[in-house]
mmCIF file of C-alpha atoms in Angstrom:
data_model
loop_
_atom_site.group_PDB
_atom_site.id
_atom_site.type_symbol
_atom_site.label_atom_id
_atom_site.label_comp_id
_atom_site.label_asym_id
_atom_site.label_seq_id
_atom_site.Cartn_x
_atom_site.Cartn_y
_atom_site.Cartn_z
ATOM 1 C CA MET A 95 8.100 13.078 -20.312
ATOM 2 C CA PHE A 96 7.893 16.844 -20.356
ATOM 3 C CA ASP A 97 5.142 16.870 -23.209
ATOM 4 C CA GLN A 98 3.108 14.761 -20.319
ATOM 5 C CA LEU A 99 3.570 17.278 -17.682
ATOM 6 C CA GLU A 100 2.709 20.034 -19.846
ATOM 7 C CA SER A 101 -0.643 17.972 -20.614
ATOM 8 C CA LEU A 102 -1.078 17.666 -16.742
ATOM 9 C CA VAL A 103 -0.513 21.394 -16.001
ATOM 10 C CA ILE A 104 -3.292 21.765 -18.659
ATOM 11 C CA ARG A 105 -5.679 19.410 -17.042
ATOM 12 C CA TYR A 106 -4.896 20.863 -13.871
ATOM 13 C CA GLU A 107 -5.874 24.429 -14.668
ATOM 14 C CA GLU A 108 -9.311 23.005 -16.151
ATOM 15 C CA LEU A 109 -9.740 21.458 -12.848
ATOM 16 C CA SER A 110 -9.162 24.468 -10.967
ATOM 17 C CA GLU A 111 -11.973 26.222 -13.125
ATOM 18 C CA LEU A 112 -14.189 23.298 -12.880
ATOM 19 C CA MET A 113 -14.115 23.107 -9.059
ATOM 20 C CA SER A 114 -15.079 26.971 -9.071
ATOM 21 C CA ASP A 115 -18.327 26.185 -11.229
ATOM 22 C CA PRO A 116 -21.522 26.408 -9.054
ATOM 23 C CA ASP A 117 -23.094 23.371 -11.042
ATOM 24 C CA VAL A 118 -20.107 21.359 -10.049
ATOM 25 C CA ILE A 119 -19.959 22.445 -6.507
ATOM 26 C CA ASN A 120 -23.652 21.450 -6.298
ATOM 27 C CA ASP A 121 -23.008 18.050 -7.748
ATOM 28 C CA THR A 122 -21.378 16.491 -4.817
ATOM 29 C CA LYS A 123 -20.153 13.093 -6.637
ATOM 30 C CA ARG A 124 -18.698 14.799 -9.565
ATOM 31 C CA PHE A 125 -16.911 17.577 -7.132
ATOM 32 C CA MET A 126 -15.263 14.735 -5.100
ATOM 33 C CA GLU A 127 -14.106 12.915 -8.280
ATOM 34 C CA LEU A 128 -12.655 16.353 -9.603
ATOM 35 C CA THR A 129 -11.239 17.095 -6.083
ATOM 36 C CA LYS A 130 -9.458 13.790 -6.081
ATOM 37 C CA GLU A 131 -7.945 14.106 -9.477
ATOM 38 C CA GLU A 132 -6.804 17.533 -8.500
ATOM 39 C CA ALA A 133 -4.911 16.260 -5.406
ATOM 40 C CA SER A 134 -3.436 13.417 -7.507
ATOM 41 C CA LEU A 135 -2.063 16.183 -9.684
ATOM 42 C CA ARG A 136 -1.045 18.662 -7.425
ATOM 43 C CA ASP A 137 2.427 17.894 -6.375
ATOM 44 C CA LYS A 138 3.414 16.821 -9.880
ATOM 45 C CA VAL A 139 2.184 20.111 -11.182
ATOM 46 C CA ALA A 140 3.850 22.239 -8.341
ATOM 47 C CA THR A 141 7.579 20.154 -8.994
ATOM 48 C CA TYR A 142 7.193 20.877 -12.302
ATOM 49 C CA LYS A 143 6.622 24.658 -12.078
ATOM 50 C CA HIS A 144 9.525 24.822 -9.809
ATOM 51 C CA TYR A 145 11.533 22.823 -12.518
ATOM 52 C CA GLN A 146 10.702 25.517 -15.152
ATOM 53 C CA GLN A 147 11.796 28.488 -12.803
ATOM 54 C CA VAL A 148 15.135 26.531 -11.875
ATOM 55 C CA VAL A 149 15.573 26.151 -15.945
ATOM 56 C CA GLN A 150 14.775 29.742 -16.333
ATOM 57 C CA SER A 151 17.095 30.908 -13.433
ATOM 58 C CA ILE A 152 20.112 28.963 -15.017
ATOM 59 C CA LYS A 153 19.515 30.556 -18.445
ATOM 60 C CA ASP A 154 19.378 34.209 -16.552
ATOM 61 C CA THR A 155 22.516 33.352 -14.563
ATOM 62 C CA GLU A 156 24.488 32.124 -17.922
ATOM 63 C CA GLU A 157 23.317 35.151 -19.623
ATOM 64 C CA MET A 158 24.698 37.200 -16.805
ATOM 65 C CA LEU A 159 28.378 35.293 -16.974
ATOM 66 C CA GLY A 160 28.692 36.725 -20.499
ATOM 67 C CA GLU A 161 28.476 40.140 -19.090
ATOM 68 C CA SER A 162 31.340 42.200 -17.881
ATOM 69 C CA LEU A 163 31.375 41.562 -14.370
ATOM 70 C CA ASP A 164 33.654 42.423 -11.376
ATOM 71 C CA ALA A 165 35.535 39.505 -9.817
ATOM 72 C CA GLU A 166 33.103 39.275 -6.835
ATOM 73 C CA MET A 167 30.236 39.315 -8.722
ATOM 74 C CA LEU A 168 31.411 36.531 -11.159
ATOM 75 C CA GLU A 169 32.227 34.224 -8.374
ATOM 76 C CA LEU A 170 28.931 34.842 -6.903
ATOM 77 C CA ALA A 171 27.464 34.423 -10.282
ATOM 78 C CA LYS A 172 29.310 30.885 -10.835
ATOM 79 C CA GLU A 173 28.164 29.677 -7.403
ATOM 80 C CA GLU A 174 24.768 30.143 -8.020
ATOM 81 C CA LEU A 175 24.818 28.490 -11.389
ATOM 82 C CA SER A 176 26.484 25.715 -9.704
ATOM 83 C CA SER A 177 23.971 25.506 -7.034
ATOM 84 C CA LEU A 178 20.999 25.575 -9.791
ATOM 85 C CA LYS A 179 22.407 22.912 -11.702
ATOM 86 C CA LYS A 180 22.404 20.418 -8.964
ATOM 87 C CA GLU A 181 19.001 21.561 -8.002
ATOM 88 C CA LYS A 182 17.815 20.912 -11.794
ATOM 89 C CA GLU A 183 19.165 17.348 -11.585
ATOM 90 C CA GLN A 184 17.646 16.365 -8.340
ATOM 91 C CA LEU A 185 14.087 17.832 -9.650
ATOM 92 C CA GLU A 186 14.666 15.779 -12.905
ATOM 93 C CA GLU A 187 15.182 12.633 -10.701
ATOM 94 C CA ASP A 188 12.085 13.538 -8.387
ATOM 95 C CA ILE A 189 10.143 14.312 -11.781
ATOM 96 C CA LYS A 190 11.106 10.753 -13.179
ATOM 97 C CA ILE A 191 9.867 9.093 -9.784
ATOM 98 C CA MET A 192 6.641 11.022 -9.936
ATOM 99 C CA MET A 193 5.995 10.229 -13.718
ATOM 100 C CA LEU A 194 6.649 6.271 -13.157
ATOM 101 C CA PRO A 195 3.559 4.494 -13.690
ATOM 102 C CA SER A 196 1.390 4.470 -10.774
ATOM 103 C CA ASP A 197 -0.377 1.156 -9.356
ATOM 104 C CA PRO A 198 -4.100 1.729 -9.768
ATOM 105 C CA ASN A 199 -4.658 0.200 -6.411
ATOM 106 C CA ASP A 200 -2.711 2.506 -4.652
ATOM 107 C CA GLY A 201 -5.541 4.721 -3.584
ATOM 108 C CA LYS A 202 -7.792 2.023 -2.412
ATOM 109 C CA ASN A 203 -8.768 0.399 1.113
ATOM 110 C CA ILE A 204 -7.442 -2.796 1.771
ATOM 111 C CA ILE A 205 -8.640 -6.236 3.192
ATOM 112 C CA MET A 206 -5.903 -7.909 5.274
ATOM 113 C CA GLU A 207 -5.692 -11.441 6.056
ATOM 114 C CA ILE A 208 -3.292 -12.615 8.851
ATOM 115 C CA ARG A 209 -3.086 -16.352 9.674
ATOM 116 C CA GLY A 210 -0.805 -18.138 12.357
ATOM 117 C CA ALA A 211 1.190 -21.040 10.255
ATOM 118 C CA ALA A 212 3.897 -22.805 11.517
ATOM 119 C CA GLY A 213 4.422 -23.221 15.195
ATOM 120 C CA GLY A 214 1.113 -23.733 16.516
ATOM 121 C CA ASP A 215 0.085 -21.731 19.543
ATOM 122 C CA GLU A 216 2.984 -19.372 19.187
ATOM 123 C CA ALA A 217 2.311 -18.902 15.767
ATOM 124 C CA ALA A 218 -1.176 -17.635 16.633
ATOM 125 C CA LEU A 219 0.207 -15.285 19.168
ATOM 126 C CA PHE A 220 2.714 -13.941 16.441
ATOM 127 C CA ALA A 221 -0.180 -13.564 14.240
ATOM 128 C CA GLY A 222 -1.897 -11.323 17.178
ATOM 129 C CA SER A 223 1.374 -9.441 17.576
ATOM 130 C CA LEU A 224 1.265 -8.394 13.884
ATOM 131 C CA PHE A 225 -2.702 -7.571 14.108
ATOM 132 C CA ASN A 226 -1.510 -5.051 16.868
ATOM 133 C CA MET A 227 1.455 -4.001 14.641
ATOM 134 C CA TYR A 228 -0.666 -2.855 11.877
ATOM 135 C CA GLN A 229 -3.737 -1.722 13.871
ATOM 136 C CA LYS A 230 -1.080 0.812 15.598
ATOM 137 C CA TYR A 231 0.365 1.893 12.480
ATOM 138 C CA ALA A 232 -3.277 2.530 10.891
ATOM 139 C CA VAL A 233 -4.264 4.635 13.743
ATOM 140 C CA ALA A 234 -1.222 6.600 13.338
ATOM 141 C CA GLN A 235 -1.898 7.186 9.632
ATOM 142 C CA GLY A 236 -5.234 8.209 10.492
ATOM 143 C CA TRP A 237 -6.977 5.220 9.017
ATOM 144 C CA ARG A 238 -9.829 3.442 10.165
ATOM 145 C CA VAL A 239 -9.528 -0.459 10.941
ATOM 146 C CA GLU A 240 -12.527 -3.084 11.104
ATOM 147 C CA VAL A 241 -12.258 -6.529 12.350
ATOM 148 C CA MET A 242 -14.334 -8.175 9.727
ATOM 149 C CA ASP A 243 -13.689 -11.986 11.300
ATOM 150 C CA ALA A 244 -11.542 -13.625 13.589
ATOM 151 C CA ASN A 245 -10.557 -17.070 14.752
ATOM 152 C CA ILE A 246 -9.330 -16.702 18.269
ATOM 153 C CA THR A 247 -7.247 -19.115 19.953
ATOM 154 C CA GLY A 248 -7.602 -20.107 23.924
ATOM 155 C CA ILE A 249 -4.389 -18.418 24.653
ATOM 156 C CA GLY A 250 -5.450 -15.427 23.209
ATOM 157 C CA GLY A 251 -3.505 -15.447 19.684
ATOM 158 C CA TYR A 252 -5.411 -15.733 16.350
ATOM 159 C CA LYS A 253 -5.565 -18.889 14.044
ATOM 160 C CA GLU A 254 -6.577 -16.392 11.374
ATOM 161 C CA ILE A 255 -8.140 -12.650 11.397
ATOM 162 C CA THR A 256 -9.734 -10.450 8.586
ATOM 163 C CA LEU A 257 -9.781 -6.888 8.742
ATOM 164 C CA MET A 258 -10.825 -3.814 6.678
ATOM 165 C CA ILE A 259 -8.528 -0.872 6.815
ATOM 166 C CA THR A 260 -9.956 2.473 5.168
ATOM 167 C CA GLY A 261 -8.235 5.682 4.405
ATOM 168 C CA ASP A 262 -5.931 7.593 2.282
ATOM 169 C CA LYS A 263 -3.823 5.256 -0.182
ATOM 170 C CA VAL A 264 -3.742 2.582 2.471
ATOM 171 C CA TYR A 265 -2.789 0.114 -0.400
ATOM 172 C CA SER A 266 0.065 2.089 -1.503
ATOM 173 C CA LYS A 267 1.886 1.611 1.793
ATOM 174 C CA LEU A 268 0.786 -1.772 3.086
ATOM 175 C CA LYS A 269 0.887 -3.599 -0.306
ATOM 176 C CA TYR A 270 4.541 -4.931 0.240
ATOM 177 C CA GLU A 271 3.310 -6.658 3.656
ATOM 178 C CA SER A 272 1.988 -9.840 1.756
ATOM 179 C CA GLY A 273 3.920 -13.032 2.390
ATOM 180 C CA ALA A 274 5.469 -15.135 5.414
ATOM 181 C CA HIS A 275 6.528 -13.232 8.161
ATOM 182 C CA ARG A 276 8.915 -15.225 10.664
ATOM 183 C CA VAL A 277 9.464 -14.592 14.498
ATOM 184 C CA GLN A 278 12.540 -15.846 16.560
ATOM 185 C CA ARG A 279 11.813 -15.694 20.064
ATOM 186 C CA VAL A 280 11.336 -17.540 23.526
ATOM 187 C CA PRO A 281 7.850 -18.472 23.681
ATOM 188 C CA GLU A 282 6.224 -17.940 27.539
ATOM 189 C CA THR A 283 5.384 -21.588 27.754
ATOM 190 C CA GLU A 284 9.005 -22.632 27.074
ATOM 191 C CA SER A 285 10.683 -23.486 30.581
ATOM 192 C CA GLN A 286 14.191 -23.998 28.912
ATOM 193 C CA GLY A 287 14.497 -20.754 27.619
ATOM 194 C CA ARG A 288 15.222 -21.637 24.007
ATOM 195 C CA VAL A 289 14.447 -19.557 21.056
ATOM 196 C CA HIS A 290 11.751 -21.059 18.570
ATOM 197 C CA THR A 291 11.210 -19.931 14.928
ATOM 198 C CA SER A 292 7.341 -19.658 14.072
ATOM 199 C CA THR A 293 5.615 -17.811 10.884
ATOM 200 C CA ALA A 294 2.406 -16.233 10.016
ATOM 201 C CA THR A 295 1.175 -15.205 6.735
ATOM 202 C CA VAL A 296 -0.225 -11.753 5.631
ATOM 203 C CA VAL A 297 -2.238 -11.293 2.574
ATOM 204 C CA VAL A 298 -3.086 -7.773 1.394
ATOM 205 C CA MET A 299 -5.642 -7.330 -0.902
ATOM 206 C CA PRO A 300 -7.017 -4.136 -2.604
ATOM 207 C CA GLU A 301 -10.766 -3.424 -1.861
ATOM 208 C CA ALA A 302 -12.865 -4.312 -4.948
ATOM 209 C CA GLU A 303 -15.596 -2.248 -6.481
ATOM 210 C CA GLU A 304 -18.501 -3.928 -7.936
ATOM 211 C CA VAL A 305 -17.805 -2.457 -11.428
ATOM 212 C CA GLU A 306 -14.312 -4.065 -11.089
ATOM 213 C CA VAL A 307 -15.308 -7.628 -10.344
ATOM 214 C CA ASP A 308 -18.522 -8.630 -11.866
ATOM 215 C CA ILE A 309 -19.984 -11.515 -9.912
ATOM 216 C CA GLN A 310 -22.957 -13.142 -10.806
ATOM 217 C CA GLU A 311 -25.542 -14.399 -8.331
ATOM 218 C CA LYS A 312 -25.619 -17.833 -10.347
ATOM 219 C CA ASP A 313 -22.000 -18.066 -9.716
ATOM 220 C CA ILE A 314 -22.153 -18.088 -5.859
ATOM 221 C CA ARG A 315 -23.436 -20.787 -3.515
ATOM 222 C CA VAL A 316 -24.614 -19.743 -0.278
ATOM 223 C CA ASP A 317 -24.675 -21.604 3.052
ATOM 224 C CA ILE A 318 -26.678 -20.235 6.052
ATOM 225 C CA TYR A 319 -25.517 -21.767 9.272
ATOM 226 C CA HIS A 320 -25.490 -21.164 13.073
ATOM 227 C CA ALA A 321 -22.435 -19.288 14.285
ATOM 228 C CA SER A 322 -20.236 -21.025 16.799
ATOM 229 C CA GLY A 323 -19.050 -17.848 18.338
ATOM 230 C CA ALA A 324 -15.762 -16.157 18.403
ATOM 231 C CA GLY A 325 -13.346 -18.704 20.032
ATOM 232 C CA GLY A 326 -16.126 -20.433 21.357
ATOM 233 C CA GLN A 327 -17.375 -17.776 23.367
ATOM 234 C CA HIS A 328 -21.083 -17.615 22.495
ATOM 235 C CA VAL A 329 -23.029 -19.321 20.336
ATOM 236 C CA ASN A 330 -25.496 -17.752 18.261
ATOM 237 C CA LYS A 331 -29.055 -19.121 18.601
ATOM 238 C CA THR A 332 -30.156 -18.036 15.045
ATOM 239 C CA ALA A 333 -28.670 -19.124 11.806
ATOM 240 C CA SER A 334 -26.690 -15.989 10.962
ATOM 241 C CA ALA A 335 -23.399 -17.349 9.705
ATOM 242 C CA VAL A 336 -22.927 -17.143 6.057
ATOM 243 C CA ARG A 337 -20.604 -19.239 3.853
ATOM 244 C CA LEU A 338 -20.038 -18.019 0.155
ATOM 245 C CA THR A 339 -18.713 -20.268 -2.502
ATOM 246 C CA HIS A 340 -17.497 -18.767 -5.655
ATOM 247 C CA LEU A 341 -18.169 -21.662 -8.305
ATOM 248 C CA PRO A 342 -15.752 -20.550 -10.988
ATOM 249 C CA THR A 343 -12.692 -19.948 -8.791
ATOM 250 C CA GLY A 344 -13.402 -22.313 -5.909
ATOM 251 C CA ILE A 345 -12.939 -19.296 -3.133
ATOM 252 C CA VAL A 346 -14.871 -19.655 -0.038
ATOM 253 C CA VAL A 347 -15.553 -17.078 2.447
ATOM 254 C CA ALA A 348 -17.309 -17.499 5.718
ATOM 255 C CA MET A 349 -18.443 -14.881 8.062
ATOM 256 C CA GLN A 350 -20.027 -15.273 11.290
ATOM 257 C CA ASP A 351 -18.969 -12.342 13.490
ATOM 258 C CA GLU A 352 -22.335 -10.169 13.146
ATOM 259 C CA ARG A 353 -25.537 -11.423 14.513
ATOM 260 C CA SER A 354 -27.276 -10.255 11.307
ATOM 261 C CA GLN A 355 -27.384 -12.444 8.530
ATOM 262 C CA LEU A 356 -27.551 -9.642 6.376
ATOM 263 C CA LYS A 357 -24.517 -8.024 7.784
ATOM 264 C CA ASN A 358 -22.611 -11.198 7.564
ATOM 265 C CA ARG A 359 -23.395 -11.628 3.937
ATOM 266 C CA GLU A 360 -22.406 -7.954 3.047
ATOM 267 C CA LYS A 361 -18.919 -8.481 4.564
ATOM 268 C CA ALA A 362 -18.598 -11.979 3.105
ATOM 269 C CA MET A 363 -19.165 -10.559 -0.326
ATOM 270 C CA LYS A 364 -16.843 -7.589 0.138
ATOM 271 C CA VAL A 365 -14.226 -10.261 1.103
ATOM 272 C CA LEU A 366 -15.054 -12.678 -1.669
ATOM 273 C CA ARG A 367 -14.844 -9.716 -4.180
ATOM 274 C CA ALA A 368 -11.403 -8.748 -3.041
ATOM 275 C CA ARG A 369 -10.092 -12.341 -3.135
ATOM 276 C CA VAL A 370 -11.594 -12.902 -6.822
ATOM 277 C CA TYR A 371 -10.127 -9.479 -7.853
ATOM 278 C CA ASP A 372 -6.596 -10.280 -5.982
ATOM 279 C CA GLN A 373 -6.469 -13.937 -7.762
ATOM 280 C CA ILE A 374 -7.052 -12.325 -11.039
ATOM 281 C CA SER A 375 -4.433 -9.563 -10.269
ATOM 282 C CA GLN A 376 -1.976 -12.517 -9.251
ATOM 283 C CA GLU A 377 -2.435 -14.441 -12.335
ATOM 284 C CA ALA A 378 -1.960 -11.120 -14.579
ATOM 285 C CA GLN A 379 1.166 -10.499 -12.288
ATOM 286 C CA SER A 380 2.514 -14.026 -12.781
ATOM 287 C CA GLU A 381 2.439 -13.491 -16.530
ATOM 288 C CA TYR A 382 4.290 -10.154 -16.030
ATOM 289 C CA ASP A 383 7.017 -11.892 -14.017
ATOM 290 C CA ALA A 384 7.422 -14.691 -16.661
ATOM 291 C CA ASN A 385 8.195 -11.616 -18.854
ATOM 292 C CA ARG A 386 9.974 -9.326 -16.708
ATOM 293 C CA LYS A 387 11.362 -9.685 -12.992
ATOM 294 C CA SER A 388 9.115 -7.263 -10.815
ATOM 295 C CA ALA A 389 10.526 -5.515 -8.118
ATOM 296 C CA VAL A 390 9.716 -5.940 -4.511
ATOM 297 C CA GLY A 391 6.103 -5.793 -5.731
ATOM 298 C CA THR A 392 3.323 -8.173 -4.201
ATOM 299 C CA GLY A 393 4.598 -11.350 -5.937
ATOM 300 C CA ASP A 394 4.656 -14.907 -4.174
ATOM 301 C CA ARG A 395 2.660 -15.137 -1.189
ATOM 302 C CA SER A 396 4.759 -18.005 0.114
ATOM 303 C CA GLU A 397 7.962 -16.132 -0.083
ATOM 304 C CA ARG A 398 9.726 -15.462 3.317
ATOM 305 C CA ILE A 399 9.746 -11.608 3.577
ATOM 306 C CA ARG A 400 10.601 -10.546 7.219
ATOM 307 C CA THR A 401 12.197 -11.985 10.405
ATOM 308 C CA TYR A 402 11.512 -10.478 13.579
ATOM 309 C CA ASN A 403 14.191 -11.460 16.181
ATOM 310 C CA PHE A 404 13.336 -10.802 19.852
ATOM 311 C CA PRO A 405 16.542 -11.538 21.373
ATOM 312 C CA GLN A 406 18.614 -9.246 19.050
ATOM 313 C CA ASN A 407 15.586 -6.744 18.985
ATOM 314 C CA ARG A 408 15.988 -6.832 15.261
ATOM 315 C CA VAL A 409 13.886 -7.033 12.157
ATOM 316 C CA THR A 410 15.300 -7.811 8.915
ATOM 317 C CA ASP A 411 13.673 -7.414 5.463
ATOM 318 C CA HIS A 412 14.810 -9.901 3.436
ATOM 319 C CA ARG A 413 13.624 -8.696 -0.041
ATOM 320 C CA ILE A 414 15.773 -5.423 0.237
ATOM 321 C CA GLY A 415 18.387 -6.452 2.849
ATOM 322 C CA LEU A 416 17.033 -3.855 5.390
ATOM 323 C CA THR A 417 17.982 -4.970 8.903
ATOM 324 C CA ILE A 418 17.007 -2.450 11.927
ATOM 325 C CA GLN A 419 17.625 -2.782 15.366
ATOM 326 C CA LYS A 420 14.125 -1.384 16.619
ATOM 327 C CA LEU A 421 11.980 -4.496 16.753
ATOM 328 C CA ASP A 422 9.961 -3.230 20.070
ATOM 329 C CA GLN A 423 9.284 0.147 18.095
ATOM 330 C CA ILE A 424 8.249 -1.603 14.988
ATOM 331 C CA LEU A 425 5.737 -4.048 16.637
ATOM 332 C CA ALA A 426 4.381 -0.833 18.261
ATOM 333 C CA GLY A 427 3.390 0.295 15.021
ATOM 334 C CA LYS A 428 6.331 2.567 14.014
ATOM 335 C CA LEU A 429 6.298 1.131 10.460
ATOM 336 C CA ASP A 430 7.613 4.264 8.529
ATOM 337 C CA GLU A 431 11.145 3.376 8.149
ATOM 338 C CA VAL A 432 10.221 -0.101 6.628
ATOM 339 C CA VAL A 433 7.562 1.087 4.422
ATOM 340 C CA ASP A 434 9.811 3.995 3.128
ATOM 341 C CA ALA A 435 12.409 1.588 2.380
ATOM 342 C CA LEU A 436 10.230 -0.581 0.518
ATOM 343 C CA VAL A 437 8.539 2.421 -1.585
ATOM 344 C CA LEU A 438 12.196 3.818 -2.407
ATOM 345 C CA TYR A 439 13.348 0.242 -3.447
ATOM 346 C CA ASP A 440 10.368 -0.454 -5.703
ATOM 347 C CA GLN A 441 11.042 3.256 -7.182
ATOM 348 C CA THR A 442 14.472 2.596 -8.051
ATOM 349 C CA GLN A 443 13.727 -0.651 -9.494
ATOM 350 C CA LYS A 444 11.166 0.991 -11.862
ATOM 351 C CA LEU A 445 13.350 3.825 -12.623
ATOM 352 C CA GLU A 446 16.398 1.284 -13.621
ATOM 353 C CA GLN A 447 13.782 -0.796 -15.629
ATOM 354 C CA LEU A 448 12.873 2.609 -17.339
ATOM 355 C CA ASN A 449 16.145 3.660 -18.045
ATOM 356 C CA ASN A 450 17.298 0.532 -19.510
ATOM 357 C CA GLY A 451 14.305 0.893 -21.872
ATOM 358 C CA GLY A 452 11.930 -1.408 -19.966
ATOM 359 C CA ASN A 453 13.789 -4.712 -20.173
#
């Protein structure tokens, strides 16, 4: 691990030199690539350098203890040594986490699909609540949200909604949201005041670049038709809606929100590319899980991952046994406590696997 860190320090110093080179500065694409790489190494290098300083301080303090000191100085040196050794242990744990194999998709934007599942209109309304939650969380993170397609119900919920969230490391924080979300609340239409249970599903997919997923034109069937309008609000008189069918996988994407056929096709291709990439990734994950139990990850999409209980103002994440009595705050987009707990759990599981030799 420390050999790896030494290599990172050397690379970090190389990057610093390259980024001050006028030729590199004038090459915008190259400069952006190096800036991104430098940013990814910065915390690791700073932590390792701090660790080296602490190790040197321990050595200096131990040497001091070998000298003849008065009682007061001896006590101070012992306290300092004890404090430094604790800091060294903590830094070693921090470095282990930093050096865990990172998910190659962590730095990517995402395409998220939210669908009302069991529960009819109430499920569609809950899908709307989840959309609002993620939208507010994204705004708080400084991310950008674009609704790509939406099927709105008559009472204001969503049968399904597709959105793209762009920004810094979006996938790393929202990848754990895939799965079935369950809500327990009294619907507005319930006259008896009974609590109903409904579900909505969330799928989070990393945005896939063309170089990552090679989709051949011959493998796509394109159908053009008249848009029916969002929730029946309007009907497009031109044939602008686009349906793409990826023949090798059978994946179908339809897009009609834009009035331009070209824009609908561009959006549909983004979603199609993400879905194909996601299917390939899921197949690889299933193979991995067959050999080794994954952590919280992005596994079974049908798994019930979280319950939102309105009468008790409670949110429970079933994968990690986390219960928080702050449902109102979480639905208002304050997801940090949940996201941080999921990231920490995942890191802890991976560390245990690493310490057990990867088994």
